[in-house]
Amino acid sequence: MDQIVFKFKITVLIANAFLVLAVFSHVGLAGDSSVKTETESRPARANPLIISLEGGDIGYPTPYNHYPRGPGLYKMCLIFDSLLERSEKGHVPWLAEKWKISGDGKTFTFKLRKNVKWHDGNMLTSDDVKFSFQYLEKNPPVFDDLSIDGKSIIEKIDIIDTHTIRIRISRPSATFLNKAGRTRIIPKHIWEKVEDPKKFNDPRAVIGCGPYMLKAYNKEQGSYQFVAFRDYWGQKPLVDILQFVPVSDPILAFHAGEIDLAEVAPDLLSRFVGNPEFKIIQNPAFWGYRLIFNLDKRQEFKDKNLRQAFAHAIDKDELIEKVARGAAVPGSGGYLPPDHIWYNKDVKEYNFDINKAKALLRNRTLSFSLTIANTRDEIRIAELIKMSLAKAGVEITIKSVDMKTRDAAVKKGNYEIAVNGHGGFGNDPDMLRTVYSSTRTFDHSPISDSIPGYINPQINGLCEKQSIEMNEMKRKQIIFELQEVIAEEIPQIPLYYTRKYVVYRPSKYDGWKYMFDHHEVTHNKLSYLTKNEGF
């Protein structure tokens, strides 16, 4: 197994990323302008480099019409750039070559790069950035990075000059730089005339300033083709054509050369280990499953003893062994996974103990409906949970639906209990607020919507406190305390976080890179660009 490698030291790099953001926020220093856009020359080759990956329909890749999950978001990000980008080392300057934050943490000034072209040849200016922020505020996209609790905290946006913009917010925010940095910049000359962005699906809707342009999209087949934008301002694309194609079996397709990278189950690793033709990497544990309780639908879940009984009655090790085939780590009661730098290892955990579960249930006989997506893993998770809970005296009826239906049910609160699997567990720890605070609105993606009916003033207070704490160490202490309270309350049960294996042929392409807070190399646009030592 010595050929299986992590691409980087994840905890060190996340620590660096959060520290950089915290220092900028606390003392108001300029962003790191030492990271230049100088790039290596693209290797000369006679034929274009074409990389093929597993496809599937995730919608039209505009900020408004992709499906609200990672594969949809990151295809869209190939087309549309943002002020900051995420590398293996943390947040790096992108469309903004540098920035500074005022001492009170409320004013952000961004210096934009010059000579940035839109795909149609027009030049990007401060007008585009100001327009983008205002348009996205008024018309929230699929992933709304500008809102906090459903409301914008932006007070004013001023254009200083053609390539400098200043944003004033209403209160200090520990996460605003991250949010502003991830906001997609769209061309004013196209979108200013668009009244309903969700109905804007013509070719002009996918004109951005990112490294790739959409060449073809087939909704029925779930296929996409992106071509390199040769006038891209930054690191030049190494991959000339990036395409996502439908396959019935990814491993068979990989063996046949139909796709160039595939996820491989642990029991199939022996096919590739020891063969120099292949390289295997293992993802950080930032994708996982959780069991969500709906306290609005079933009032019984307002009893903490019942929630703790569920936690003791579910055998997480069995789920990891029989579903993830060992390529996972148990879910933490405090939500943040062990690979997260602000993970609190000392939170209360719930060992598998049927007798303790029975004692907490106090001989009650209960029955619930469990909603899942009809994927192989979720069906197996549900079956194992059903058998474990039956031993404790709880009857479970499994309701299996397609993934989009399950996501819609989670978003609307139309379930009693649900299993949901998604990424994002490596994100800024403000995600604890978006998941657990009852003061936020439930109108965003199915990834963050959860725990209808759960109200805990202590959790709400800690969530609010950390969100405005600009001192990194003080904020970390609050996050640690918050995890302890969450683990004691156990309003939902994180089941496990996956550490899946990925195989590819380095002779074809060996540029794959992780983002410091994300689990998937194919989602990182830097994976397809020339190397920059600063990144």
Coordinates of C-alpha atoms in Angstrom, one line a residue:
M1 CA 0.0 0.0 0.0
D2 CA 3.0 2.3 0.0
Q3 CA 2.0 3.6 -3.5
I4 CA -1.2 5.0 -2.0
V5 CA -0.5 8.6 -1.0
F6 CA -2.2 11.7 0.3
K7 CA -1.5 14.6 -2.0
F8 CA -0.5 16.9 0.9
K9 CA -0.4 17.2 4.7
I10 CA -4.0 18.2 5.1
T11 CA -4.1 19.4 8.7
V12 CA -1.0 21.6 8.4
L13 CA -2.4 23.2 5.2
I14 CA -5.8 23.9 6.6
A15 CA -4.2 25.4 9.7
N16 CA -2.2 27.7 7.4
A17 CA -5.3 28.6 5.4
F18 CA -7.5 29.5 8.5
L19 CA -4.5 31.3 10.1
V20 CA -3.9 33.4 7.0
L21 CA -7.6 34.4 6.8
A22 CA -7.7 35.2 10.5
V23 CA -4.6 37.3 10.5
F24 CA -5.8 39.3 7.5
S25 CA -9.2 39.8 9.3
H26 CA -7.7 40.7 12.6
V27 CA -4.9 43.2 11.8
G28 CA -6.1 44.4 8.3
L29 CA -2.9 43.5 6.4
A30 CA -2.8 43.4 2.6
G31 CA -3.3 40.1 0.9
D32 CA -0.2 38.2 -0.1
S33 CA 0.9 40.0 -3.3
S34 CA 4.0 37.8 -3.4
V35 CA 2.0 35.1 -5.3
K36 CA 2.6 36.1 -8.9
T37 CA 0.8 34.9 -12.0
E38 CA 4.0 33.9 -13.8
T39 CA 3.4 30.5 -15.3
E40 CA 5.5 27.7 -16.8
S41 CA 5.5 27.3 -20.5
R42 CA 3.0 24.8 -21.7
P43 CA 4.7 21.6 -22.9
A44 CA 4.9 21.5 -26.7
R45 CA 2.9 18.6 -28.1
A46 CA 1.6 17.6 -31.5
N47 CA -1.9 16.6 -30.4
P48 CA -4.2 18.2 -28.0
L49 CA -4.4 16.7 -24.5
I50 CA -7.9 15.3 -23.9
I51 CA -9.0 14.2 -20.4
S52 CA -12.2 12.2 -20.1
L53 CA -14.0 11.8 -16.8
E54 CA -17.2 10.1 -15.7
G55 CA -20.2 12.1 -16.7
G56 CA -23.8 12.6 -15.5
D57 CA -26.2 15.5 -15.9
I58 CA -25.7 18.2 -13.3
G59 CA -27.6 20.9 -15.2
Y60 CA -26.4 23.9 -17.3
P61 CA -23.2 25.2 -15.7
T62 CA -24.2 28.8 -14.9
P63 CA -24.4 30.1 -11.3
Y64 CA -28.2 29.6 -11.5
N65 CA -28.9 26.4 -13.4
H66 CA -26.5 23.7 -12.2
Y67 CA -27.6 21.0 -9.8
P68 CA -26.9 22.0 -6.1
R69 CA -24.1 19.5 -5.4
G70 CA -20.4 19.6 -5.8
P71 CA -20.2 18.2 -9.4
G72 CA -22.5 20.9 -10.6
L73 CA -20.8 23.7 -8.7
Y74 CA -17.2 22.8 -9.8
K75 CA -18.1 22.4 -13.5
M76 CA -19.5 25.9 -13.3
C77 CA -16.3 27.1 -11.7
L78 CA -14.3 26.1 -14.7
I79 CA -16.1 28.8 -16.6
F80 CA -16.5 31.5 -14.0
D81 CA -13.6 32.8 -11.9
S82 CA -13.7 34.4 -8.4
L83 CA -11.6 37.0 -6.5
L84 CA -9.8 34.2 -4.6
E85 CA -9.1 30.6 -5.4
R86 CA -8.4 27.5 -3.2
S87 CA -5.2 25.6 -3.7
E88 CA -3.6 22.8 -1.7
K89 CA -2.0 25.4 0.5
G90 CA -5.1 27.6 1.2
H91 CA -6.8 30.6 -0.3
V92 CA -4.7 32.3 -3.0
P93 CA -5.1 35.6 -4.9
W94 CA -7.0 35.1 -8.2
L95 CA -8.9 37.8 -9.9
A96 CA -7.9 39.9 -6.9
E97 CA -4.2 40.1 -6.9
K98 CA -4.2 41.6 -3.4
W99 CA -6.5 42.9 -0.8
K100 CA -6.6 44.6 2.6
I101 CA -9.1 44.6 5.5
S102 CA -9.7 47.6 7.8
G103 CA -8.9 47.4 11.5
D104 CA -12.6 47.1 12.4
G105 CA -13.0 44.2 10.1
K106 CA -15.8 45.9 8.1
T107 CA -14.1 47.3 4.9
F108 CA -12.5 45.1 2.3
T109 CA -10.5 46.6 -0.6
F110 CA -9.6 44.4 -3.6
K111 CA -7.1 45.3 -6.2
L112 CA -8.0 43.5 -9.4
R113 CA -5.7 42.1 -12.0
K114 CA -5.4 43.9 -15.3
N115 CA -5.7 42.3 -18.8
V116 CA -8.4 39.8 -17.7
K117 CA -10.6 38.9 -20.7
W118 CA -14.1 37.6 -20.9
H119 CA -14.5 34.7 -23.3
D120 CA -16.1 37.0 -25.8
G121 CA -13.0 39.3 -25.9
N122 CA -14.3 42.1 -23.6
M123 CA -12.1 43.2 -20.7
L124 CA -13.1 42.7 -17.0
T125 CA -13.2 45.8 -14.9
S126 CA -14.3 46.9 -11.4
D127 CA -17.8 47.6 -12.9
D128 CA -18.1 43.8 -13.5
V129 CA -17.2 43.0 -10.0
K130 CA -19.5 45.5 -8.4
F131 CA -22.3 44.4 -10.8
S132 CA -21.7 40.8 -9.9
F133 CA -22.0 41.3 -6.2
Q134 CA -25.2 43.4 -6.5
Y135 CA -26.8 41.1 -9.1
L136 CA -26.1 38.0 -7.0
E137 CA -27.4 39.7 -3.9
K138 CA -30.6 40.6 -5.6
N139 CA -30.9 37.2 -7.4
P140 CA -29.2 34.5 -5.1
P141 CA -27.6 31.7 -7.2
V142 CA -27.6 28.0 -6.4
F143 CA -24.8 28.4 -3.9
D144 CA -25.3 31.8 -2.2
D145 CA -22.0 32.8 -0.8
L146 CA -23.0 36.4 0.0
S147 CA -25.9 35.8 2.4
I148 CA -25.7 35.1 6.1
D149 CA -29.0 33.8 7.5
G150 CA -30.7 34.6 4.2
K151 CA -29.7 38.3 4.4
S152 CA -26.8 40.3 2.9
I153 CA -24.5 42.1 5.2
I154 CA -23.1 44.3 2.4
E155 CA -23.7 48.0 3.1
K156 CA -22.0 49.7 0.2
I157 CA -19.8 48.9 -2.8
D158 CA -17.5 51.7 -4.2
I159 CA -15.4 51.6 -7.3
I160 CA -12.1 53.3 -6.5
D161 CA -10.7 53.0 -10.1
T162 CA -10.9 50.7 -13.1
H163 CA -9.3 47.8 -11.1
T164 CA -9.9 48.6 -7.5
I165 CA -13.1 48.0 -5.5
R166 CA -14.1 48.6 -1.9
I167 CA -16.8 46.6 -0.1
R168 CA -18.2 47.8 3.3
I169 CA -20.2 45.3 5.5
S170 CA -22.6 46.1 8.3
R171 CA -20.7 44.1 11.0
P172 CA -17.4 42.2 11.4
S173 CA -17.6 38.8 9.9
A174 CA -15.0 36.0 10.4
T175 CA -16.1 34.5 7.1
F176 CA -16.7 37.4 4.7
L177 CA -13.3 37.2 3.0
N178 CA -14.0 33.6 2.2
K179 CA -17.5 34.3 1.0
A180 CA -16.5 37.3 -1.1
G181 CA -13.6 35.4 -2.5
R182 CA -15.8 32.5 -3.6
T183 CA -18.4 34.6 -5.3
R184 CA -18.5 34.0 -9.1
I185 CA -17.9 37.1 -11.2
I186 CA -20.2 37.5 -14.2
P187 CA -20.0 39.9 -17.2
K188 CA -22.1 43.0 -16.7
H189 CA -22.5 43.6 -20.4
I190 CA -24.4 40.3 -20.7
W191 CA -26.2 39.8 -17.4
E192 CA -27.5 43.4 -16.8
K193 CA -30.3 42.7 -19.2
V194 CA -31.3 39.4 -17.7
E195 CA -34.4 39.7 -15.6
D196 CA -34.8 36.0 -14.7
P197 CA -31.4 34.3 -14.4
K198 CA -33.0 30.8 -13.9
K199 CA -34.4 31.0 -17.4
F200 CA -31.2 32.3 -19.0
N201 CA -29.9 29.2 -20.8
D202 CA -28.5 30.5 -24.1
P203 CA -24.8 30.3 -25.0
R204 CA -24.2 33.8 -23.7
A205 CA -25.0 32.5 -20.2
V206 CA -21.8 30.5 -20.1
I207 CA -19.4 33.3 -21.1
G208 CA -17.1 33.8 -18.2
C209 CA -13.4 34.7 -17.7
G210 CA -12.3 31.3 -16.4
P211 CA -9.8 28.9 -17.9
Y212 CA -12.4 26.8 -19.8
M213 CA -15.3 27.5 -22.2
L214 CA -18.3 25.2 -22.6
K215 CA -18.2 23.6 -26.0
A216 CA -21.0 21.1 -25.8
Y217 CA -23.6 19.9 -23.3
N218 CA -26.1 17.0 -23.7
K219 CA -28.6 16.8 -20.9
E220 CA -30.0 13.4 -21.9
Q221 CA -26.6 11.8 -22.0
G222 CA -25.2 13.8 -19.1
S223 CA -22.1 14.7 -21.2
Y224 CA -20.1 17.9 -21.2
Q225 CA -17.1 19.2 -23.2
F226 CA -15.0 22.1 -22.1
V227 CA -12.2 23.6 -24.2
A228 CA -9.3 25.7 -23.0
F229 CA -9.6 29.5 -23.2
R230 CA -6.3 30.4 -24.9
D231 CA -6.5 34.1 -23.8
Y232 CA -6.9 33.1 -20.1
W233 CA -5.2 35.7 -17.9
G234 CA -3.5 33.3 -15.5
Q235 CA -1.9 29.9 -15.4
K236 CA -2.4 28.5 -18.8
P237 CA -4.6 25.4 -19.3
L238 CA -2.5 22.1 -19.6
V239 CA -5.6 20.1 -20.6
D240 CA -6.8 21.2 -24.0
I241 CA -10.2 19.5 -23.9
L242 CA -11.9 18.3 -20.7
Q243 CA -14.9 16.1 -21.3
F244 CA -17.4 14.3 -19.0
V245 CA -18.9 11.2 -20.7
P246 CA -21.6 8.7 -19.6
V247 CA -20.2 5.3 -18.5
S248 CA -22.1 2.3 -17.0
D249 CA -19.1 0.9 -15.0
P250 CA -16.3 3.4 -14.1
I251 CA -13.7 0.8 -13.4
L252 CA -14.4 -1.1 -16.7
A253 CA -14.4 2.3 -18.5
F254 CA -11.1 3.2 -16.9
H255 CA -9.5 -0.2 -17.9
A256 CA -10.8 0.4 -21.5
G257 CA -9.3 3.9 -21.6
E258 CA -12.7 5.6 -21.9
I259 CA -12.1 7.7 -18.8
D260 CA -8.7 8.8 -17.3
L261 CA -9.5 8.7 -13.6
A262 CA -11.8 6.5 -11.5
E263 CA -12.8 5.8 -7.9
V264 CA -11.7 2.4 -6.9
A265 CA -13.2 0.3 -4.1
P266 CA -10.7 -1.1 -1.5
D267 CA -11.3 -4.7 -2.5
L268 CA -10.2 -3.8 -6.0
L269 CA -7.0 -2.1 -5.1
S270 CA -4.9 -5.2 -5.7
R271 CA -5.5 -4.7 -9.4
F272 CA -3.5 -1.5 -9.4
V273 CA -1.1 -1.6 -6.4
G274 CA 2.5 -2.4 -7.5
N275 CA 1.9 -1.7 -11.2
P276 CA 3.9 1.4 -12.3
E277 CA 1.3 2.1 -14.9
F278 CA -1.1 3.4 -12.2
K279 CA -1.0 5.8 -9.3
I280 CA -3.4 5.6 -6.4
I281 CA -4.3 8.5 -4.1
Q282 CA -6.6 8.6 -1.1
N283 CA -9.0 11.5 -0.5
P284 CA -9.1 13.4 2.8
A285 CA -12.3 12.6 4.8
F286 CA -14.4 15.6 3.8
W287 CA -17.3 13.7 2.3
G288 CA -19.7 11.8 4.5
Y289 CA -23.1 10.6 5.5
R290 CA -25.3 11.8 8.4
L291 CA -28.6 10.7 9.9
I292 CA -31.0 13.7 10.3
F293 CA -33.9 13.9 12.7
N294 CA -37.0 16.0 11.9
L295 CA -38.3 17.3 15.2
D296 CA -41.1 19.1 13.5
K297 CA -42.5 15.9 12.0
R298 CA -41.8 13.7 15.1
Q299 CA -42.0 15.5 18.4
E300 CA -40.4 12.4 20.1
F301 CA -37.0 13.5 18.8
K302 CA -37.1 16.6 21.1
D303 CA -36.2 14.1 23.9
K304 CA -32.4 14.0 24.0
N305 CA -32.5 10.5 25.5
L306 CA -34.1 9.2 22.3
R307 CA -31.5 10.9 20.1
Q308 CA -28.7 9.5 22.3
A309 CA -30.3 6.0 22.1
F310 CA -30.2 6.1 18.3
A311 CA -26.5 7.1 18.5
H312 CA -25.7 4.1 20.8
A313 CA -27.8 1.7 18.7
I314 CA -26.0 2.4 15.4
D315 CA -22.8 0.5 14.8
K316 CA -20.6 2.9 12.8
D317 CA -17.8 0.4 12.5
E318 CA -20.1 -2.0 10.8
L319 CA -21.2 0.7 8.4
I320 CA -17.6 1.4 7.6
E321 CA -16.7 -2.2 7.1
K322 CA -19.8 -3.3 5.1
V323 CA -20.6 -0.2 3.1
A324 CA -17.4 1.9 2.8
R325 CA -15.3 -1.3 2.8
G326 CA -12.9 0.2 5.3
A327 CA -12.2 3.4 3.4
A328 CA -13.8 5.8 6.0
V329 CA -13.5 7.1 9.5
P330 CA -16.4 7.2 12.1
G331 CA -18.5 10.3 12.3
S332 CA -17.9 12.7 15.2
G333 CA -20.7 13.7 17.5
G334 CA -19.3 17.3 17.1
Y335 CA -19.8 17.1 13.3
L336 CA -16.3 18.3 12.2
P337 CA -14.2 15.3 10.9
P338 CA -10.8 14.3 12.2
D339 CA -9.1 15.8 9.1
H340 CA -10.4 19.2 9.9
I341 CA -7.9 21.3 11.8
W342 CA -10.5 22.5 14.3
Y343 CA -11.7 19.0 15.1
N344 CA -12.2 18.5 18.8
K345 CA -11.1 15.0 19.6
D346 CA -12.4 15.2 23.2
V347 CA -16.1 15.5 22.4
K348 CA -18.6 13.0 23.7
E349 CA -18.8 9.9 21.5
Y350 CA -21.3 7.1 21.4
N351 CA -20.0 3.6 21.4
F352 CA -22.2 0.9 19.9
D353 CA -24.2 -0.4 22.9
I354 CA -27.6 -1.9 22.5
N355 CA -28.2 -2.2 26.2
K356 CA -27.5 1.4 26.8
A357 CA -29.8 2.3 23.9
K358 CA -32.6 0.2 25.5
A359 CA -32.1 1.9 28.8
L360 CA -32.3 5.4 27.3
L361 CA -35.5 4.3 25.4
R362 CA -37.1 3.2 28.7
N363 CA -38.9 0.2 27.1
R364 CA -40.7 2.4 24.6
T365 CA -41.7 0.8 21.3
L366 CA -41.3 3.3 18.5
S367 CA -41.5 3.3 14.7
F368 CA -40.2 5.8 12.1
S369 CA -39.9 6.3 8.4
L370 CA -36.3 6.6 7.0
T371 CA -35.9 8.5 3.7
I372 CA -32.9 7.7 1.6
A373 CA -31.6 8.0 -2.0
N374 CA -31.8 4.8 -3.9
T375 CA -28.0 4.4 -4.3
R376 CA -26.3 1.2 -3.4
D377 CA -24.5 2.7 -0.4
E378 CA -27.5 4.4 1.1
I379 CA -29.7 1.4 0.7
R380 CA -27.1 -0.7 2.5
I381 CA -26.7 1.9 5.2
A382 CA -30.4 2.0 5.8
E383 CA -30.7 -1.8 6.0
L384 CA -27.9 -2.0 8.6
I385 CA -29.4 0.9 10.6
K386 CA -32.8 -0.8 10.5
M387 CA -31.4 -4.1 11.8
S388 CA -29.4 -2.4 14.6
L389 CA -32.4 -0.2 15.8
A390 CA -34.7 -3.3 15.7
K391 CA -32.5 -4.8 18.4
A392 CA -33.1 -1.7 20.6
G393 CA -36.9 -1.9 20.0
V394 CA -37.2 0.7 17.2
E395 CA -39.0 -0.2 14.0
I396 CA -37.8 1.5 10.8
T397 CA -39.6 1.6 7.5
I398 CA -37.3 2.5 4.6
K399 CA -38.5 5.0 2.0
S400 CA -36.1 4.8 -1.0
V401 CA -36.4 7.5 -3.7
D402 CA -34.1 9.0 -6.3
M403 CA -31.4 11.5 -5.1
K404 CA -33.1 14.6 -6.4
T405 CA -36.4 13.6 -4.6
R406 CA -34.5 12.9 -1.4
D407 CA -32.6 16.2 -1.6
A408 CA -35.9 18.0 -2.2
A409 CA -37.5 16.2 0.8
V410 CA -34.5 17.3 3.0
K411 CA -34.8 20.9 1.8
K412 CA -38.5 21.1 2.4
G413 CA -38.5 19.0 5.7
N414 CA -40.7 16.3 4.2
Y415 CA -39.2 13.4 6.1
E416 CA -39.1 11.9 9.6
I417 CA -35.5 10.7 9.5
A418 CA -33.2 10.9 6.5
V419 CA -29.8 9.8 5.4
N420 CA -27.9 12.5 3.5
G421 CA -24.5 12.1 1.9
H422 CA -22.4 15.1 0.7
G423 CA -19.1 16.9 0.8
G424 CA -18.2 20.2 2.4
F425 CA -17.1 18.7 5.8
G426 CA -13.7 20.5 5.3
N427 CA -15.2 23.9 5.0
D428 CA -14.8 26.9 7.4
P429 CA -16.3 25.8 10.8
D430 CA -19.0 28.4 10.3
M431 CA -20.8 25.5 8.7
L432 CA -21.7 24.5 12.3
R433 CA -23.9 27.6 12.3
T434 CA -25.5 26.8 9.0
V435 CA -26.3 23.3 10.1
Y436 CA -27.2 23.7 13.8
S437 CA -28.4 27.2 14.5
S438 CA -32.2 27.6 14.6
T439 CA -31.8 31.4 13.8
R440 CA -30.8 30.7 10.2
T441 CA -33.2 30.3 7.4
F442 CA -33.8 26.9 5.7
D443 CA -33.8 28.1 2.1
H444 CA -30.4 27.1 0.8
S445 CA -29.0 23.8 -0.5
P446 CA -29.9 20.3 0.7
I447 CA -26.4 20.0 2.0
S448 CA -26.8 22.6 4.7
D449 CA -30.5 22.4 5.5
S450 CA -31.1 20.2 8.5
I451 CA -32.7 19.5 11.9
P452 CA -36.1 21.1 11.5
G453 CA -37.6 21.9 14.8
Y454 CA -34.4 21.8 16.8
I455 CA -33.8 24.9 19.0
N456 CA -31.0 25.3 21.5
P457 CA -30.2 28.8 22.7
Q458 CA -26.7 27.8 23.9
I459 CA -25.8 26.5 20.4
N460 CA -27.4 29.6 18.8
G461 CA -25.3 31.9 21.0
L462 CA -22.0 30.1 20.3
C463 CA -22.8 30.0 16.6
E464 CA -23.3 33.8 16.6
K465 CA -20.3 34.5 18.8
Q466 CA -17.8 32.6 16.6
S467 CA -19.2 34.2 13.4
I468 CA -18.1 37.7 14.5
E469 CA -14.9 36.8 16.4
M470 CA -12.0 38.1 14.4
N471 CA -9.2 36.7 16.7
E472 CA -8.3 33.2 15.3
M473 CA -7.4 31.6 18.6
K474 CA -10.5 32.9 20.4
R475 CA -12.7 31.7 17.6
K476 CA -11.1 28.3 17.7
Q477 CA -11.9 28.0 21.4
I478 CA -15.5 28.9 20.7
I479 CA -15.7 26.3 17.9
F480 CA -14.2 23.6 20.3
E481 CA -16.9 24.4 22.9
L482 CA -19.6 24.4 20.2
Q483 CA -18.6 20.9 19.1
E484 CA -18.8 19.7 22.8
V485 CA -22.4 21.0 23.2
I486 CA -23.4 19.6 19.8
A487 CA -22.0 16.2 20.7
E488 CA -23.9 16.1 24.0
E489 CA -27.1 17.2 22.3
I490 CA -26.6 15.0 19.2
P491 CA -29.4 16.7 17.2
Q492 CA -28.2 14.5 14.2
I493 CA -25.8 11.7 13.9
P494 CA -22.7 12.0 11.6
L495 CA -22.3 8.3 10.5
Y496 CA -18.9 8.3 8.7
Y497 CA -16.6 10.3 6.5
T498 CA -15.2 8.6 3.4
R499 CA -11.6 8.3 2.5
K500 CA -12.0 6.9 -1.0
Y501 CA -9.3 5.8 -3.3
V502 CA -8.7 7.2 -6.8
V503 CA -6.6 5.6 -9.6
Y504 CA -5.2 7.2 -12.7
R505 CA -2.4 6.7 -15.3
P506 CA 0.4 9.3 -14.6
S507 CA 1.8 8.7 -18.1
K508 CA -1.4 10.3 -19.5
Y509 CA -1.7 13.1 -16.9
D510 CA -0.2 13.7 -13.5
G511 CA -1.4 17.2 -12.6
W512 CA -4.1 16.3 -10.1
K513 CA -4.3 18.5 -7.0
Y514 CA -6.7 18.8 -4.0
M515 CA -8.1 22.0 -2.6
F516 CA -7.1 22.4 1.0
D517 CA -10.7 21.9 2.2
H518 CA -12.2 19.6 -0.4
H519 CA -12.1 15.9 -1.1
E520 CA -12.1 15.6 -4.9
V521 CA -9.2 16.4 -7.3
T522 CA -11.3 16.6 -10.4
H523 CA -13.3 19.5 -8.8
N524 CA -10.1 21.7 -8.5
K525 CA -9.6 23.9 -11.6
L526 CA -5.9 24.1 -10.6
S527 CA -5.7 20.4 -11.5
Y528 CA -6.0 21.4 -15.2
L529 CA -3.6 24.4 -15.2
T530 CA 0.2 24.8 -15.4
K531 CA 2.0 24.6 -12.1
N532 CA 2.7 27.7 -10.1
E533 CA 5.1 27.3 -7.2
G534 CA 3.3 30.0 -5.2
F535 CA 0.2 27.8 -5.2

